[in-house]
Tab-separated table of C-alpha atoms in Angstrom:
chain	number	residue	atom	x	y	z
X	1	UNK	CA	36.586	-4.066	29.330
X	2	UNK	CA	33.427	-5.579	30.103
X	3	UNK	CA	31.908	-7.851	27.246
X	4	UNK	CA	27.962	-8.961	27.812
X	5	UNK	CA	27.612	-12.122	29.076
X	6	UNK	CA	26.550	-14.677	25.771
X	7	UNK	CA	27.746	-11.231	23.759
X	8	UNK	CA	24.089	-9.852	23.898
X	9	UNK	CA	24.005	-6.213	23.387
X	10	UNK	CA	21.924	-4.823	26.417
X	11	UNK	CA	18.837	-3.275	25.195
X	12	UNK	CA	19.290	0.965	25.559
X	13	UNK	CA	15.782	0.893	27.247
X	14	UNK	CA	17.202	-1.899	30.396
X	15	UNK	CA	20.842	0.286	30.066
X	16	UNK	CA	22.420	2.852	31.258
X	17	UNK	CA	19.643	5.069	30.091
X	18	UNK	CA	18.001	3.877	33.334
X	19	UNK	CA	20.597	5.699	35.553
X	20	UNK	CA	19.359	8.970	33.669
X	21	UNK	CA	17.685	10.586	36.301
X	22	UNK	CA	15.304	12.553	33.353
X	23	UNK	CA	14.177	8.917	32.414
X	24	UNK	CA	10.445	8.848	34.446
X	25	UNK	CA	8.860	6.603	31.758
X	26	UNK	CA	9.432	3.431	34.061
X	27	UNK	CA	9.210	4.839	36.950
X	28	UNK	CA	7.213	3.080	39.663
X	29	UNK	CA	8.485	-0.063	37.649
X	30	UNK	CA	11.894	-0.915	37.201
X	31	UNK	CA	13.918	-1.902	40.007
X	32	UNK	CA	16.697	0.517	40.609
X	33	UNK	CA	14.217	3.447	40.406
X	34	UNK	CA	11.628	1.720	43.416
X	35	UNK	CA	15.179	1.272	45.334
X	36	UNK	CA	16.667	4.568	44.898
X	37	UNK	CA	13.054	6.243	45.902
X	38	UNK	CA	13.315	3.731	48.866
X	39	UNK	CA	16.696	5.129	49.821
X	40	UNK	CA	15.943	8.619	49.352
X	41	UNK	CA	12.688	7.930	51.571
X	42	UNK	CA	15.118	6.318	54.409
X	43	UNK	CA	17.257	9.024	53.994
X	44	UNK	CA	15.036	11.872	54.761
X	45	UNK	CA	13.300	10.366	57.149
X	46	UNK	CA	16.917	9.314	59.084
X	47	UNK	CA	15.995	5.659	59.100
X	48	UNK	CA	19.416	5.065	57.216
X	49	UNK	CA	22.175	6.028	54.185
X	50	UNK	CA	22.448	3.909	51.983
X	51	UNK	CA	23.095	4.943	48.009
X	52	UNK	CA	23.569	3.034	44.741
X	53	UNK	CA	27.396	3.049	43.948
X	54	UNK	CA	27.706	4.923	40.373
X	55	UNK	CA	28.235	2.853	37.320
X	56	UNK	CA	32.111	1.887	37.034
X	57	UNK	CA	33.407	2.672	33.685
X	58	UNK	CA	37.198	2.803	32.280
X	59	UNK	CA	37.334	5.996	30.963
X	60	UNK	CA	40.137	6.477	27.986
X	61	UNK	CA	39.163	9.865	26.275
X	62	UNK	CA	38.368	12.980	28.093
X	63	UNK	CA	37.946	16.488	25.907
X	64	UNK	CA	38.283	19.744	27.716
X	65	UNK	CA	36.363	22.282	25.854
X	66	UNK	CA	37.247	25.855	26.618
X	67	UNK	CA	34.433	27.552	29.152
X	68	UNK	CA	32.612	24.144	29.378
X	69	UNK	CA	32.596	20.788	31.185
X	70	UNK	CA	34.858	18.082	30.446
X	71	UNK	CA	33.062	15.523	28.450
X	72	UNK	CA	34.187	11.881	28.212
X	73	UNK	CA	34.034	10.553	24.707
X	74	UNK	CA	34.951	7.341	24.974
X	75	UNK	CA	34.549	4.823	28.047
X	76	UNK	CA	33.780	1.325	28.177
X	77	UNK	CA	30.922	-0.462	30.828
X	78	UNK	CA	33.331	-2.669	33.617
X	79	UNK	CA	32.275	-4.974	35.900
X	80	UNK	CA	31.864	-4.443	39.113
X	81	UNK	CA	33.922	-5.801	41.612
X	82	UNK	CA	31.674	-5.143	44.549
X	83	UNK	CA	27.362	-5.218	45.009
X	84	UNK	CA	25.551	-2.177	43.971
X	85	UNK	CA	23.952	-0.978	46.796
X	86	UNK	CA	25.876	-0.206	50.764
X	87	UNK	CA	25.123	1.685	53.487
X	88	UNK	CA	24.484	2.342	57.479
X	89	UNK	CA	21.475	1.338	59.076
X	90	UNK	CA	21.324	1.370	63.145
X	91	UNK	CA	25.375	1.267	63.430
X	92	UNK	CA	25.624	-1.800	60.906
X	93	UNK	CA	26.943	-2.236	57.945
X	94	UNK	CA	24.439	-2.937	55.011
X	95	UNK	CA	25.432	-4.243	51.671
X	96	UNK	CA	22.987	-5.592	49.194
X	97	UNK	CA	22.815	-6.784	45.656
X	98	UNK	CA	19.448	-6.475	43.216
X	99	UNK	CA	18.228	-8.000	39.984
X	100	UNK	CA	14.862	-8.416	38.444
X	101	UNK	CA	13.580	-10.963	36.151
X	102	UNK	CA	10.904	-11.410	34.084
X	103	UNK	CA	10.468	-15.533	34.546
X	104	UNK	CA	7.423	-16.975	35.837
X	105	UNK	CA	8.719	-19.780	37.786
X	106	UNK	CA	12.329	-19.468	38.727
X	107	UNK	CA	15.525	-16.666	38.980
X	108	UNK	CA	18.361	-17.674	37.089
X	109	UNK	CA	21.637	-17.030	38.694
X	110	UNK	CA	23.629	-15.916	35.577
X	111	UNK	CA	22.010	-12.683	37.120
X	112	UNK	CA	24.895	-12.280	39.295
X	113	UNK	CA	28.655	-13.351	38.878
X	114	UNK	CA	31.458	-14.484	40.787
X	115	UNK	CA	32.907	-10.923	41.850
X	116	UNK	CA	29.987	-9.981	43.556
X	117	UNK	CA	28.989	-13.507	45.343
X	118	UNK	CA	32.990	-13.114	46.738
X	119	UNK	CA	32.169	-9.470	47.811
X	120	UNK	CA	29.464	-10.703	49.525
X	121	UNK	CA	30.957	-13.593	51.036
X	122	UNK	CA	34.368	-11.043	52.599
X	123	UNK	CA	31.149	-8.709	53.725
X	124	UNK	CA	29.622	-11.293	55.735
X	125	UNK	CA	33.097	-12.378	57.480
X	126	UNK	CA	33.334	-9.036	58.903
X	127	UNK	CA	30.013	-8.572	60.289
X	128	UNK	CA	28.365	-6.714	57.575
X	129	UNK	CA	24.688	-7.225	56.893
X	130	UNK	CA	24.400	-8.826	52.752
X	131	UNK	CA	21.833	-10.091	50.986
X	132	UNK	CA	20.033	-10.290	47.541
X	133	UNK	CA	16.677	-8.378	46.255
X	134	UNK	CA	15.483	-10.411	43.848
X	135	UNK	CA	12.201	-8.971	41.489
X	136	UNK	CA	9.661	-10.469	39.503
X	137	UNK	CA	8.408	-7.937	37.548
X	138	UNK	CA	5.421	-10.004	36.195
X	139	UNK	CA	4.313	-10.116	40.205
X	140	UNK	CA	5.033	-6.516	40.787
X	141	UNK	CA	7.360	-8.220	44.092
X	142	UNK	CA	10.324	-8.960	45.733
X	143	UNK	CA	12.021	-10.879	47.869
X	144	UNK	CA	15.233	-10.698	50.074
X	145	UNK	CA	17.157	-13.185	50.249
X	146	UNK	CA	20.582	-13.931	52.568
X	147	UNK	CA	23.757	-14.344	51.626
X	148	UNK	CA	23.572	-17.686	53.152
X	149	UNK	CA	20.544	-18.688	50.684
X	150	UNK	CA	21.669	-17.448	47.760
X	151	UNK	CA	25.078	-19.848	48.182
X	152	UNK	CA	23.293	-22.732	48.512
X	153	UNK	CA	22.206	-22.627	45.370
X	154	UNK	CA	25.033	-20.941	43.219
X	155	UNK	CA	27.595	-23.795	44.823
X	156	UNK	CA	25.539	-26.147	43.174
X	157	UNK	CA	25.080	-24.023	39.765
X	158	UNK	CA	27.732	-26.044	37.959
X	159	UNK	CA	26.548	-29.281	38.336
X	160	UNK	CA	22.744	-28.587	38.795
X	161	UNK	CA	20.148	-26.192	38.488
X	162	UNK	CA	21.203	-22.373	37.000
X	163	UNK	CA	18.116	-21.163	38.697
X	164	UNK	CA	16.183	-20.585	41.810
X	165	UNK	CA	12.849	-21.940	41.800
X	166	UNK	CA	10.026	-19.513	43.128
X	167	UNK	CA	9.050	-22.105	45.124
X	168	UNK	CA	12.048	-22.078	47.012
X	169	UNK	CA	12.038	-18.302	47.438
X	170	UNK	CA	8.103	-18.083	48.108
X	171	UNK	CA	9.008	-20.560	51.351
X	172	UNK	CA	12.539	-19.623	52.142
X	173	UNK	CA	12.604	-15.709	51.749
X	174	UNK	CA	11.619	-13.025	52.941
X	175	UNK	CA	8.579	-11.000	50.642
X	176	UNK	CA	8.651	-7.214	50.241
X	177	UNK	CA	5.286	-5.886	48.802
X	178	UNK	CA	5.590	-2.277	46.684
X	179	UNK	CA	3.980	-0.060	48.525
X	180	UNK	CA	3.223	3.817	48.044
X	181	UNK	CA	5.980	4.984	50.485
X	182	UNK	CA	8.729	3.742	50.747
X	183	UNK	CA	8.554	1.579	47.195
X	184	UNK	CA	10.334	-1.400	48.736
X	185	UNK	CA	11.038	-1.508	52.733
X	186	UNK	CA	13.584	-4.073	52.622
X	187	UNK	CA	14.655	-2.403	56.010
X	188	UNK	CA	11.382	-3.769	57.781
X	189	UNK	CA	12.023	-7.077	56.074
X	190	UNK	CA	15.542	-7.535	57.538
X	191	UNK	CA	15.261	-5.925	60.817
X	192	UNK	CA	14.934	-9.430	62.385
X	193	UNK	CA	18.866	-10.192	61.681
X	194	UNK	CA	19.625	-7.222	63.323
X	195	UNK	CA	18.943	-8.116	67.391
W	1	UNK	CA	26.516	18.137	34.946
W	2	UNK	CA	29.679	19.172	37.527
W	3	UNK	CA	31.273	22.286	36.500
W	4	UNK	CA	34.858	22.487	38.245
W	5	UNK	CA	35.075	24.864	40.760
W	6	UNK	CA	36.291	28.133	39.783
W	7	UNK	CA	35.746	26.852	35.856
W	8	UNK	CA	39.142	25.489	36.602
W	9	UNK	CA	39.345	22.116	34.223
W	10	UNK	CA	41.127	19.509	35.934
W	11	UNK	CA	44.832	18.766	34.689
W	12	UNK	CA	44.740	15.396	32.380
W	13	UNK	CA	47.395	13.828	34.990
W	14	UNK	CA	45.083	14.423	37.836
W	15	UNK	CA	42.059	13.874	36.619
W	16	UNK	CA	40.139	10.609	35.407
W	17	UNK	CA	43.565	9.146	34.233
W	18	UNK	CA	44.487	8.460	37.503
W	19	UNK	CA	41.932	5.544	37.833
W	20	UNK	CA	43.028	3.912	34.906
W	21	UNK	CA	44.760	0.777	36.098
W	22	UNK	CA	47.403	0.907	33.602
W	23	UNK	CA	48.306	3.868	34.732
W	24	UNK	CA	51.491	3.694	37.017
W	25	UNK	CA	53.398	6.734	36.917
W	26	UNK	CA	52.420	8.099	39.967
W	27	UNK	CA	52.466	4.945	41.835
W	28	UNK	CA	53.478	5.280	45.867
W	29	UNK	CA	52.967	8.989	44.972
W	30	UNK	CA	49.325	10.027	44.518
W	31	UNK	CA	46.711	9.654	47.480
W	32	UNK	CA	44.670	7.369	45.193
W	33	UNK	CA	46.862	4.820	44.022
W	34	UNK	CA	48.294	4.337	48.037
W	35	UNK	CA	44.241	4.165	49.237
W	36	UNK	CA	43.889	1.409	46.549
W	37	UNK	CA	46.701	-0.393	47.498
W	38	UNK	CA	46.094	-0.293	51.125
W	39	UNK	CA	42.534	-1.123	50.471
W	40	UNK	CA	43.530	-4.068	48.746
W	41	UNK	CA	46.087	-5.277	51.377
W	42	UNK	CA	43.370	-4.921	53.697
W	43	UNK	CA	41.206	-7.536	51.672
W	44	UNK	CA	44.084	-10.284	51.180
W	45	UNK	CA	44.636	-9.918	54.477
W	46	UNK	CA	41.262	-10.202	55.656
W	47	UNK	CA	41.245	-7.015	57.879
W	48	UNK	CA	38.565	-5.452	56.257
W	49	UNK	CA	36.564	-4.647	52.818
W	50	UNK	CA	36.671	-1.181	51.619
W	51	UNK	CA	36.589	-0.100	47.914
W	52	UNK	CA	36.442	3.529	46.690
W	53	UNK	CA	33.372	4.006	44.763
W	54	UNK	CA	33.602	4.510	41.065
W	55	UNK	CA	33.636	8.095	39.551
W	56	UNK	CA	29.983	9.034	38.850
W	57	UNK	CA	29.204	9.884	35.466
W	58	UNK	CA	26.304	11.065	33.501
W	59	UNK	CA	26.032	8.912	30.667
W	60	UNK	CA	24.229	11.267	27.464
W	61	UNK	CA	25.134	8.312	24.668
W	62	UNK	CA	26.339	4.529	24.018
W	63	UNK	CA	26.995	3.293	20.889
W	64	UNK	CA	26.964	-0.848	20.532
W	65	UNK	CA	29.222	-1.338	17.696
W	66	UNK	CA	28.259	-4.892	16.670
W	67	UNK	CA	29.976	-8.040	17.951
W	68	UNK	CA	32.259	-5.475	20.120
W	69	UNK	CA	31.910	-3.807	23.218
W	70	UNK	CA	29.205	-1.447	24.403
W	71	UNK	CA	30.919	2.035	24.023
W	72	UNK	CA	30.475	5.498	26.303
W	73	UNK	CA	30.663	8.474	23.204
W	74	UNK	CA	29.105	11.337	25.529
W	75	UNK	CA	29.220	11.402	29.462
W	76	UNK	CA	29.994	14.020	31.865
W	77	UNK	CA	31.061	14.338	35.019
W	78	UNK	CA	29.017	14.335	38.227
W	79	UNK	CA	29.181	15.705	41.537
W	80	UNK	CA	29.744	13.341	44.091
W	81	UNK	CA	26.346	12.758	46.107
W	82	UNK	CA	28.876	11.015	48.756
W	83	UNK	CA	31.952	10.407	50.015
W	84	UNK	CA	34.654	8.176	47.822
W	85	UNK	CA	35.123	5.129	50.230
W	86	UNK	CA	33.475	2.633	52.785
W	87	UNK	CA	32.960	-0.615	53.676
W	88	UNK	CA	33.243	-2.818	56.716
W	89	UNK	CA	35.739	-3.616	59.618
W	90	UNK	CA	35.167	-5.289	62.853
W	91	UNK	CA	30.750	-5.321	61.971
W	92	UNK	CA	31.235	-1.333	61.548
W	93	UNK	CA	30.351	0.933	58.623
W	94	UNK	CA	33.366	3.193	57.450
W	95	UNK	CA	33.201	5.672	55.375
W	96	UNK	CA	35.940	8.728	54.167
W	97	UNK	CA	37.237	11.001	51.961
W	98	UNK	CA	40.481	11.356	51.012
W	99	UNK	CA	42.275	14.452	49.442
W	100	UNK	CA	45.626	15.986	48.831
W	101	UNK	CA	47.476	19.399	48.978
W	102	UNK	CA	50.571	20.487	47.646
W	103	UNK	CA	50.392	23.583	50.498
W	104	UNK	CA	52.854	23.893	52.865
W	105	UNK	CA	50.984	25.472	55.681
W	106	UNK	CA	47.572	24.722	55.785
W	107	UNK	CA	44.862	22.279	54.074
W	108	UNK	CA	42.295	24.677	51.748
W	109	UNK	CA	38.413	23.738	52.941
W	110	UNK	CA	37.711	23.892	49.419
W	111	UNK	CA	38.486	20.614	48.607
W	112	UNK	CA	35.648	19.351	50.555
W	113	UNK	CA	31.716	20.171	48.936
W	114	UNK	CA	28.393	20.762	51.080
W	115	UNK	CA	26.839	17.261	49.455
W	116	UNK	CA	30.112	15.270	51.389
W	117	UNK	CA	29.846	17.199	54.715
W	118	UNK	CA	26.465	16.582	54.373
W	119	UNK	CA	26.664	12.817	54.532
W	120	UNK	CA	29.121	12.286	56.424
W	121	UNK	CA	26.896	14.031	58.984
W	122	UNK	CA	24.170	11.741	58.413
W	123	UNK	CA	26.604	8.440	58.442
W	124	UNK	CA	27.885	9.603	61.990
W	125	UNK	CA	24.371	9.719	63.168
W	126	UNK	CA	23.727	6.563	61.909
W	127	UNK	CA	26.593	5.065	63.936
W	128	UNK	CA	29.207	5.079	61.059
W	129	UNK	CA	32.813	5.801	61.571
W	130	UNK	CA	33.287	9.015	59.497
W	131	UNK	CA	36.788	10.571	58.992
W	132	UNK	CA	38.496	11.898	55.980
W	133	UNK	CA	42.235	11.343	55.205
W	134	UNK	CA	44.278	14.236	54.310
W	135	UNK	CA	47.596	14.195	52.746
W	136	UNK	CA	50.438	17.162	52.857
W	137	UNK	CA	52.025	15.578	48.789
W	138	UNK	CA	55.200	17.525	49.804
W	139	UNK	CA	55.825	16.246	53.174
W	140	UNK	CA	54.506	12.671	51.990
W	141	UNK	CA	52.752	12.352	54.832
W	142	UNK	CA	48.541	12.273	55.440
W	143	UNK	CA	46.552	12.813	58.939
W	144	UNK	CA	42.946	11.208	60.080
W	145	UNK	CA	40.943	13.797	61.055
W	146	UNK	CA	37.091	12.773	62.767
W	147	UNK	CA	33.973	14.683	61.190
W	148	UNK	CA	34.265	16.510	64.709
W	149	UNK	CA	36.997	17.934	64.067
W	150	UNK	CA	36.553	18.786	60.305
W	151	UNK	CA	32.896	20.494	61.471
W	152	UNK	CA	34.810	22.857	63.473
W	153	UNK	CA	36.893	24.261	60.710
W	154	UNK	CA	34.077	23.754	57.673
W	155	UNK	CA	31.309	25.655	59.901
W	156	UNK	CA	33.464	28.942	60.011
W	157	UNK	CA	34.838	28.842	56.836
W	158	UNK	CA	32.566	31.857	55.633
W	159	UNK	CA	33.080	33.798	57.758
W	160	UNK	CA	36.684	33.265	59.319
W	161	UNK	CA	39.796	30.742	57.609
W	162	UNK	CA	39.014	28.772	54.080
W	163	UNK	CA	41.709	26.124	55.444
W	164	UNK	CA	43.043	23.998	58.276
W	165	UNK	CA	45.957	25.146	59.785
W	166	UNK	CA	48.776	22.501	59.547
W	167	UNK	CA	49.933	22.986	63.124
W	168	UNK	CA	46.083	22.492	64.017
W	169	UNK	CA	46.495	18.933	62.231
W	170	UNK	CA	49.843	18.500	63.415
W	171	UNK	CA	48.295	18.660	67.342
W	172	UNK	CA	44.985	17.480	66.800
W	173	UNK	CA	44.701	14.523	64.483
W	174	UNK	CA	45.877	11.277	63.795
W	175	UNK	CA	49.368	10.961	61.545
W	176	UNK	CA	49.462	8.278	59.531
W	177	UNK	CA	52.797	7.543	57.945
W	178	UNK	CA	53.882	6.126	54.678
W	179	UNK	CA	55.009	2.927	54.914
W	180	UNK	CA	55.788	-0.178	52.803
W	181	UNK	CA	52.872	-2.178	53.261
W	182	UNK	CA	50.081	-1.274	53.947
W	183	UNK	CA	50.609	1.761	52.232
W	184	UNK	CA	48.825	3.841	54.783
W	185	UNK	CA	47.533	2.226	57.458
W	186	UNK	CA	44.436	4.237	58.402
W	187	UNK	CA	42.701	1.361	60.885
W	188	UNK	CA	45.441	1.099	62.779
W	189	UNK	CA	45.283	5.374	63.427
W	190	UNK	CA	41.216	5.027	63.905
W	191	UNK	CA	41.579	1.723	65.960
W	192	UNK	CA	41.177	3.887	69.536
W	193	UNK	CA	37.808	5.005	68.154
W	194	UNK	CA	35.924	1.866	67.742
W	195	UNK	CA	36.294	0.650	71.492
């Protein structure tokens, strides 16, 4: 069972609710929605596959009406053990991670946890393509940032800084504007890597 | 929402139980629990990283009981937009589907849906390895077939057979026995393909 990290209840609006795919009132906005438009775009214009894994849940009670759908009435959020996001693109294997923030100056890494940076870590051993999208919503951007990046500053978490400036990022990574179509062509921004 | 084919509601033993953890009744039986295990040999031994996605589920309601866990009251069920597994090994995207039949003869096409074909189509194209594992429960045994060779069954099924034969499978794919560890050793079987 997955408990919130400091035991903050997650606010319904920033929730699952999102994953509803009736919910258009942030759309253009939040994260996951600009990313699963950008996927869909890639996908039907066969620049790649890549899809948002579903939420993982531990289900415990399942009803089965008669001459209607099962319906789960009790399940519990768990963490993942894996990045949200993985794919194809041009033969490779694509795995990426993304969070948004609403800080001015600096990403705090409590925004991802140890599961995922070892996910990433295994990825990268066997030639798979991982990285970070990290939004500030205030800025209406993003940036990607490597795998290698992002570890230089969560090994140092413990001892120093639980954040990455925007400096940093701003010099270090690499920007993705939102555009019309696709919402965030992370694709473009990586395809360096890739020769 | 997913309706089971044929309004058939899934058995309780077959259905969502089966991903519960705690759950280990059917262990070295069902296709599941040996993928899992295999999977996870695969990571401790660093041979690859593949995870089976988690069960997609529309989520209708939460409750957040206070100073307690987030809890799922209303979800359903949702089709599959992709296959259940992938990851990396050796820098290449894999990606399958695995299923099961207690037939003696022949595997029924019906336990594969238009959205799976669909993308495993696309994944190929992309320069994914795309298979799906099929396991005879009775026999204990489970063959790799290629999306080749699945598209040539799948593309007459309306109008000719709704299943594989077994004596197709037996000559034509890949057997891939039941062992100790890994469970079922799928790279080894797909090894041929990636040179």
């Amino acid at each position: 069972m997955f408990h919130y990290p400091n035991g903050k209840k997650p606010q319904p609006s920033a929730g699952p609710a999102r994953s509803n795919p009736q919910t258009y009132a942030n759309r253009g906005m939040n994260l996951e929605t600009l990313l699963n438009d950008t996927n869909e775009f890639y996908r039907l214009h066969s620049r790649a596959v890549i899809h948002k894994k579903p939420t993982p849940l531990q289900i415990v009670k399942v009803d089965y009406p008669k001459r209607s759908a099962a319906k789960v009435t009790e399940a519990y959020f768990k963490q993942a053990s894996t990045t949200d996001y993985n794919g194809v693109y041009r033969g490779k294997y694509i795995d990426f991670e993304a969070k948004e923030t609403n800080n001015k100056t600096s990403f705090p890494l409590g925004n991802f946890h140890d599961h995922q940076i070892h996910h990433m870590r295994e990825c990268e051993r066997h030639g798979g393509i991982c990285f970070v999208i990290i939004r500030f919503s205030r800025y209406n951007t993003q940036y990607v940032l490597s795998t290698e990046q992002l570890l230089v500053w969560w090994e140092q978490r413990e001892s120093g800084r639980k954040s990455i400036p925007l400096s940093y990022i701003e010099q270090e990574a690499i920007e993705v504007p939102t555009r019309a179509m696709p919402a965030i062509d992370y694709l473009t921004a990586i395809e360096a890597w890739l020769d």
